[in-house]
Coordinates of C-alpha atoms in Angstrom, one line a residue:
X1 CA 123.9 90.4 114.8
X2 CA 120.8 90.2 117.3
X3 CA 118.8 93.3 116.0
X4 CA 115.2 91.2 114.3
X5 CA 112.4 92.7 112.9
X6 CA 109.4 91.1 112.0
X7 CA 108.8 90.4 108.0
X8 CA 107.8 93.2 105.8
X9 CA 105.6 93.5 102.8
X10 CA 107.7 91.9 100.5
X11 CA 104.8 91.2 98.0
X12 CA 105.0 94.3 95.7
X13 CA 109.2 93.6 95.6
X14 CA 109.2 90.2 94.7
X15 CA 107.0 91.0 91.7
X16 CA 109.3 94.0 90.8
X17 CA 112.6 91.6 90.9
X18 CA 111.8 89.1 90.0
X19 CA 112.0 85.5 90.6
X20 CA 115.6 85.1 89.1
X21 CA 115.2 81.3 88.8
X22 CA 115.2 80.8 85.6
X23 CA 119.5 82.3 85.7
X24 CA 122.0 79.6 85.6
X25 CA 124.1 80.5 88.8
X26 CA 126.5 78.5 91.2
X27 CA 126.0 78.8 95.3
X28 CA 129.3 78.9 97.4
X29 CA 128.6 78.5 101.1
X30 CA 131.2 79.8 104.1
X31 CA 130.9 77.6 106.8
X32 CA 134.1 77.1 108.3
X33 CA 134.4 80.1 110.6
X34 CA 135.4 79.6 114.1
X35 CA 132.3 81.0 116.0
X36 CA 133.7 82.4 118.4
X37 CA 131.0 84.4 119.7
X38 CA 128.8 80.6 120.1
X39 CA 131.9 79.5 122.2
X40 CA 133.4 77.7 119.1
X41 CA 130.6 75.7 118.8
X42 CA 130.0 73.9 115.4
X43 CA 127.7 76.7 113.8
X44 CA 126.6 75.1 110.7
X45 CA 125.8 72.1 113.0
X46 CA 123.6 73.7 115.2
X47 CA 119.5 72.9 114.6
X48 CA 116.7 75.5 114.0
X49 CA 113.2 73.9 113.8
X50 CA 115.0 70.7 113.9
X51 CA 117.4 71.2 111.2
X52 CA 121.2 72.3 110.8
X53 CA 121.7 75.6 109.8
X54 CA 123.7 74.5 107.0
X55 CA 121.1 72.3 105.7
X56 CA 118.7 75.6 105.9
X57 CA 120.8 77.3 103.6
X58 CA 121.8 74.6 101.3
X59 CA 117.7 74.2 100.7
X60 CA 117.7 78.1 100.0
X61 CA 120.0 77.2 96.9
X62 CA 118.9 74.0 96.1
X63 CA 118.5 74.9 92.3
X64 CA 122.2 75.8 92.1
X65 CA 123.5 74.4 89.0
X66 CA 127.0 73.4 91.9
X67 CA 127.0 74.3 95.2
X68 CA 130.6 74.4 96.8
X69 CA 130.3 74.3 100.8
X70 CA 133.8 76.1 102.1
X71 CA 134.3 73.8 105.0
X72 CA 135.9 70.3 106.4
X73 CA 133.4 67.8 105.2
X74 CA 130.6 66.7 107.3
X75 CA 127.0 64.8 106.1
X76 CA 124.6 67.0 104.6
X77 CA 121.1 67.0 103.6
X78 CA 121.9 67.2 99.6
X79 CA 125.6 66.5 97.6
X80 CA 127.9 69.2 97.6
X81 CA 131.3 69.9 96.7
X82 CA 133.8 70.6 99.3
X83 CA 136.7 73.4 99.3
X84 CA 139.1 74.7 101.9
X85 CA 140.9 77.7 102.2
X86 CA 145.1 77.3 102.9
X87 CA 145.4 77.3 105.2
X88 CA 141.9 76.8 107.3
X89 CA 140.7 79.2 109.2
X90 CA 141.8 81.8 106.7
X91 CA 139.2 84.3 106.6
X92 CA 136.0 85.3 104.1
X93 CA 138.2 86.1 101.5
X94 CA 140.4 83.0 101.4
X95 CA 137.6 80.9 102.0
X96 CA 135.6 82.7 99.1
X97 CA 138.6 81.9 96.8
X98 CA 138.5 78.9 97.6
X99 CA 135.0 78.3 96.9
X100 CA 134.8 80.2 94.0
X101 CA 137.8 77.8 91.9
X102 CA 135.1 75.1 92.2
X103 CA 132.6 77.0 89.9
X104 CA 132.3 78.0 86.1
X105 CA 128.9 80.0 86.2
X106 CA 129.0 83.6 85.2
X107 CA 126.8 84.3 88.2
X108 CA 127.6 83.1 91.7
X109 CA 125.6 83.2 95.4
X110 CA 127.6 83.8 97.9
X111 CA 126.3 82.7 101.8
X112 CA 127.3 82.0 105.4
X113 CA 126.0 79.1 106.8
X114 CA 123.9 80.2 109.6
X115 CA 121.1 82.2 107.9
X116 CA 117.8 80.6 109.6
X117 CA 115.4 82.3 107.3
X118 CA 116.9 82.8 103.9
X119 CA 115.0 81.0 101.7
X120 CA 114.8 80.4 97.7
X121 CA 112.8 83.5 96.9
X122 CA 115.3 85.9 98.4
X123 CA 117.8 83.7 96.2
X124 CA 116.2 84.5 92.9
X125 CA 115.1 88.3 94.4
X126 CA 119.5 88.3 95.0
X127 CA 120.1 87.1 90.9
X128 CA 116.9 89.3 89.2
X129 CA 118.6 92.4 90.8
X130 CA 121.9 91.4 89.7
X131 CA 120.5 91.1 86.0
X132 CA 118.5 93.9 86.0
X133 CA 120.9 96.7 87.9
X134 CA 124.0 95.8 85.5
X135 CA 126.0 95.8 88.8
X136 CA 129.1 93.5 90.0
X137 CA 127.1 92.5 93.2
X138 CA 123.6 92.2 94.7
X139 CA 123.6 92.0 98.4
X140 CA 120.8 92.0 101.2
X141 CA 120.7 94.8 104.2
X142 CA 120.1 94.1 107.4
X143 CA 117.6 95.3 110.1
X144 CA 119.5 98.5 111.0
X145 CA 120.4 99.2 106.9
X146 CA 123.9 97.6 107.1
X147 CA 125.2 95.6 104.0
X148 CA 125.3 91.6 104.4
X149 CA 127.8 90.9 101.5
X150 CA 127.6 86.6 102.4
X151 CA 123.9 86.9 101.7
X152 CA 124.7 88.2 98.0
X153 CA 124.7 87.5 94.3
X154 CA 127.7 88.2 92.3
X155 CA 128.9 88.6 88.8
X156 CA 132.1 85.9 88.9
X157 CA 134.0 87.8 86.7
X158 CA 134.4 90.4 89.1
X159 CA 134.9 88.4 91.8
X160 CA 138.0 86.9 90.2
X161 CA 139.4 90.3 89.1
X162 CA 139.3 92.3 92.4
X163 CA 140.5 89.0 94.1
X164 CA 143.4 88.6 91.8
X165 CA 144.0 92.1 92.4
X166 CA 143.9 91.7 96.0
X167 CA 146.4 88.7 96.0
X168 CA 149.0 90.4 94.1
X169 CA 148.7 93.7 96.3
X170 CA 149.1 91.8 99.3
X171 CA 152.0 90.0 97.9
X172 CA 154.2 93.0 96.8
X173 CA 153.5 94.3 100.2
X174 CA 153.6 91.3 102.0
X175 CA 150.9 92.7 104.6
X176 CA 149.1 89.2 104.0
X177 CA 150.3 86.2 105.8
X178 CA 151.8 84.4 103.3
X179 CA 151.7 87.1 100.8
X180 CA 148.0 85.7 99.6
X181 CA 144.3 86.4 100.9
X182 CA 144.8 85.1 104.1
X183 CA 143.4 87.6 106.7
X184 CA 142.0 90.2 104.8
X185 CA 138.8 91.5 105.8
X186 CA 135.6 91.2 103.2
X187 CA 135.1 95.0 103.2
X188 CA 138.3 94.9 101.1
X189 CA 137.1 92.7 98.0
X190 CA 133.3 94.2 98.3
X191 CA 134.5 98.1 98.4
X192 CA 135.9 97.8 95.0
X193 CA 132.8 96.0 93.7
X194 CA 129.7 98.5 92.3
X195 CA 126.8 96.8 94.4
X196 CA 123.0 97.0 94.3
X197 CA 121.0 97.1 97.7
X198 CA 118.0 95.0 98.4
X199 CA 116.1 95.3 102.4
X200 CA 115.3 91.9 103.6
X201 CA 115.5 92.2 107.8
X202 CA 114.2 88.6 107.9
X203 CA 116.3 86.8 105.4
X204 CA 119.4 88.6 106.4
X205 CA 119.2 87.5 109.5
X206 CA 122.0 85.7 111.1
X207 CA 123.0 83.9 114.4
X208 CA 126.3 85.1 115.9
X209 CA 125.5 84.3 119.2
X210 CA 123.3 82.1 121.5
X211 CA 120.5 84.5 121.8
X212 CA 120.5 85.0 118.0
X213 CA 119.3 81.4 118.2
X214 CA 117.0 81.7 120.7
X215 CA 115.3 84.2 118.8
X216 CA 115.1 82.3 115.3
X217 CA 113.8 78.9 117.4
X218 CA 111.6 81.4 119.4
X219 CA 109.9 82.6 115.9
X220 CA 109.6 79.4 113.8
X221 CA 107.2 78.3 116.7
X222 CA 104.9 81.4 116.1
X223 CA 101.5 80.4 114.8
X224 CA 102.3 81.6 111.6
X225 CA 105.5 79.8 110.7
X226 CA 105.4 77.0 112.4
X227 CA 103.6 74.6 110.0
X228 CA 105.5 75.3 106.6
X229 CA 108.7 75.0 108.8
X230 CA 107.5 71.4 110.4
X231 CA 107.0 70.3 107.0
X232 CA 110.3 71.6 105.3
X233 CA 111.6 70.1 108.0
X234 CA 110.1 66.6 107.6
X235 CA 110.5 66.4 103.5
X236 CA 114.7 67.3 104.5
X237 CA 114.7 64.6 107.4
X238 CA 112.9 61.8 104.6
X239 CA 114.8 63.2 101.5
X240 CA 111.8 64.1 99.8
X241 CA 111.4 67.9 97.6
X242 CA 107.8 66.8 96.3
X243 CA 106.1 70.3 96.5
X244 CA 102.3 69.6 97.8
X245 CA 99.3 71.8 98.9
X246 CA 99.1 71.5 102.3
X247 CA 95.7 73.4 102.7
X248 CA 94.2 70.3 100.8
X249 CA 96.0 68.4 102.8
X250 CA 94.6 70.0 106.1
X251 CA 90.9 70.1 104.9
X252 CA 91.0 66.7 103.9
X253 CA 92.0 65.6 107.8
X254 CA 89.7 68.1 109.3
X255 CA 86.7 66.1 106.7
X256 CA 87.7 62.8 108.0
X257 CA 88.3 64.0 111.9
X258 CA 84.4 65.4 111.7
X259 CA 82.9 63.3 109.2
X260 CA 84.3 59.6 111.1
X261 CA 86.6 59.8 113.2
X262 CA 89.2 62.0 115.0
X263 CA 91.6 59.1 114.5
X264 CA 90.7 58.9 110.6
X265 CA 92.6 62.0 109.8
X266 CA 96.3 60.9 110.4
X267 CA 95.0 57.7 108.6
X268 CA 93.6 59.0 106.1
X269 CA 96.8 61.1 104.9
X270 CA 98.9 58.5 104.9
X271 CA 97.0 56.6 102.9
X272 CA 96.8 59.5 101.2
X273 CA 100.6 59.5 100.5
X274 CA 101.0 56.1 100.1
X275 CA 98.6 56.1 97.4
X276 CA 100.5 59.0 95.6
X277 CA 103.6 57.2 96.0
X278 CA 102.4 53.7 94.1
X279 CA 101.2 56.2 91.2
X280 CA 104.8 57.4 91.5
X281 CA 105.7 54.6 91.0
X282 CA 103.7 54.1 87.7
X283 CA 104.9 57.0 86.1
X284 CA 102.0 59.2 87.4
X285 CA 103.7 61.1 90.8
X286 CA 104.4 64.4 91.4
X287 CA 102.0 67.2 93.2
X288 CA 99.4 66.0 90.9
X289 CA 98.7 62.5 92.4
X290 CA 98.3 63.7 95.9
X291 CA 96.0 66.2 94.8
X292 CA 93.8 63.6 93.4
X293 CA 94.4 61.1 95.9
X294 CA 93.2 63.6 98.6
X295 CA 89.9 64.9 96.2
X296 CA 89.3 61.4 96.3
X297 CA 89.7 60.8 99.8
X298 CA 87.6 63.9 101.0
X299 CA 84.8 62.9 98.8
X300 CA 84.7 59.4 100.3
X301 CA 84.6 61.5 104.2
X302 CA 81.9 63.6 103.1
X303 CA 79.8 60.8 101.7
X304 CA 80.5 59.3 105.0
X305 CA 79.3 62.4 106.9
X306 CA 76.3 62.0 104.8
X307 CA 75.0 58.9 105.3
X308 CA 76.1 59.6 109.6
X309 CA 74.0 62.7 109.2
X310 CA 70.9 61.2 107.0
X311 CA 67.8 60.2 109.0
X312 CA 67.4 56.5 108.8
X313 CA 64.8 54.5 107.2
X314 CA 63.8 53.1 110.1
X315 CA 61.8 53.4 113.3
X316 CA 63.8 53.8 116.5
X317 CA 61.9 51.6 118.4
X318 CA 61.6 48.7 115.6
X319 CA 62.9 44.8 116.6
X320 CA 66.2 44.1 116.7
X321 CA 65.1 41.4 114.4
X322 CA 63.8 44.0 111.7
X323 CA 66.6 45.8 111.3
X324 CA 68.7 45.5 107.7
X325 CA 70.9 43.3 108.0
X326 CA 69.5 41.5 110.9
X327 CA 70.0 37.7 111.1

């Protein structure tokens, strides 16, 4: 796919849907395709804003109850359970299979692994339509209206049944390699699914080739992006999910850039963050802490800005030697 559009007004459907979070569900991730169309490159290896495109997606469903990665095992930004088709390189199908032995929830995500911009709203958007449509399957379109069945929740229970049906169809005929699931294309096991549609250009966007991923590095970078992605980015690299307020966090360096110093602003957050991390430590963490830590820290700055600002006491042309604090 290389068709992108820009984000729509996805306010008034996220309200309508949903946010589906509060469904138990299972994630199972396809990421051992041969990527062909990158050269055979390692696709779920390969870094947008600074992270793997796997790890991207694995954030998306984070709040899985299990997420099974379809793949040969490789480090990851959180555990996962790892599955392979048989033999590898078997197709969406087989690999799905797989995947899917490794779960037990009623209600299952199903993703490829190179999905830049899905992200845990279009998740639970995916599982409230599910719920509330009474379908087998909940899938994203694309750009150009096309259906993106590995950006998609489903019902497990049909899953299983079209895929047992599949196997022993393919094994009276024997049309499969190996008389199993090996080979057969998606469009088989979705068409005899009942699916619900939801438009999402952005999140079902996906990078088959090289210029796909030019264009998803190209637009993290835009002014508007480029922040939350630096730090979602960051809190993956350190292994921290601590949710913060990051306009607090930007007034309170702009306070101490004007108020003392430009250099006080890094500072300042740090200390910032250390100081939310030793109440962490006491039992007292969470968003919470840094949020007072920074109140306190941009009342100090102002107060600082203050007493820079406030005309002094006095007269500019008094003796060194009369001064406060002369000695």
């Amino acid at each position: 796919m290389t068709a992108y559009e820009p984000p729509g007004a996805q306010g008034a459907a996220d309200a309508q849907q949903g946010s589906g979070h509060d469904v138990a569900y299972d994630a199972v991730v396809l990421a051992g395709g041969a990527a062909r169309r990158l050269g055979g490159a390692d696709k779920p290896g390969v870094r947008v804003g600074g992270r793997a495109l796997l790890d991207r997606v694995l954030a998306a469903c984070a709040d899985a109850r299990s997420t099974v990665v379809v793949a040969d095992p490789r480090p990851t930004a959180r555990p996962v359970t790892w599955a392979r088709e048989d033999p590898p390189g078997g197709g969406p199908v087989a690999a799905l299979d797989a995947g899917l032995r490794h779960t037990t929830a009623e209600r299952v995500v199903v993703l490829s692994a190179d999905l830049p911009f899905l992200d845990e709203s279009t998740v639970g958007r995916l599982l409230a339509a599910l719920n509330t449509s009474g379908a087998d399957g909940a899938l994203l379109t694309d750009a150009d209206g096309r259906d993106q069945p590995l950006v998609a929740a489903y019902r497990a229970s049909a899953l299983r049944r079209e895929l047992r049906a599949l196997a022993q169809a393919a094994s009276t005929s024997g049309s499969a390699a190996g008389g199993g699931l090996t080979g057969l294309p998606l469009r088989r096991l979705t068409g005899a699914l009942g699916l619900t549609r939801v438009p999402d250009p952005v999140a079902a966007f996906d990078c088959d080739t090289w210029d796909d991923i030019a264009t998803a590095r190209a637009r993290i970078r835009e002014h508007g992006h480029v922040l939350d992605e630096w730090i979602s980015a960051v809190k993956d690299e350190l292994g921290i999910e601590l949710d913060v307020d990051t306009k607090v966090l930007l007034d309170l360096a702009r306070d101490a850039a004007h108020g003392v110093a430009r250099p006080a602003a890094p500072l300042t957050t740090f200390l910032v963050g250390y100081a939310a991390a030793q109440a962490a430590r006491g039992g007292e963490g969470g968003p919470e802490a840094v949020a007072e830590a920074s109140r306190k820290a941009a009342a100090l700055a102002l107060r600082w800005a203050e007493e820079a600002a406030a005309k002094s006491d006095v007269a500019p042309d008094a003796t060194p030697d009369t001064r406060p604090d002369a000695g």
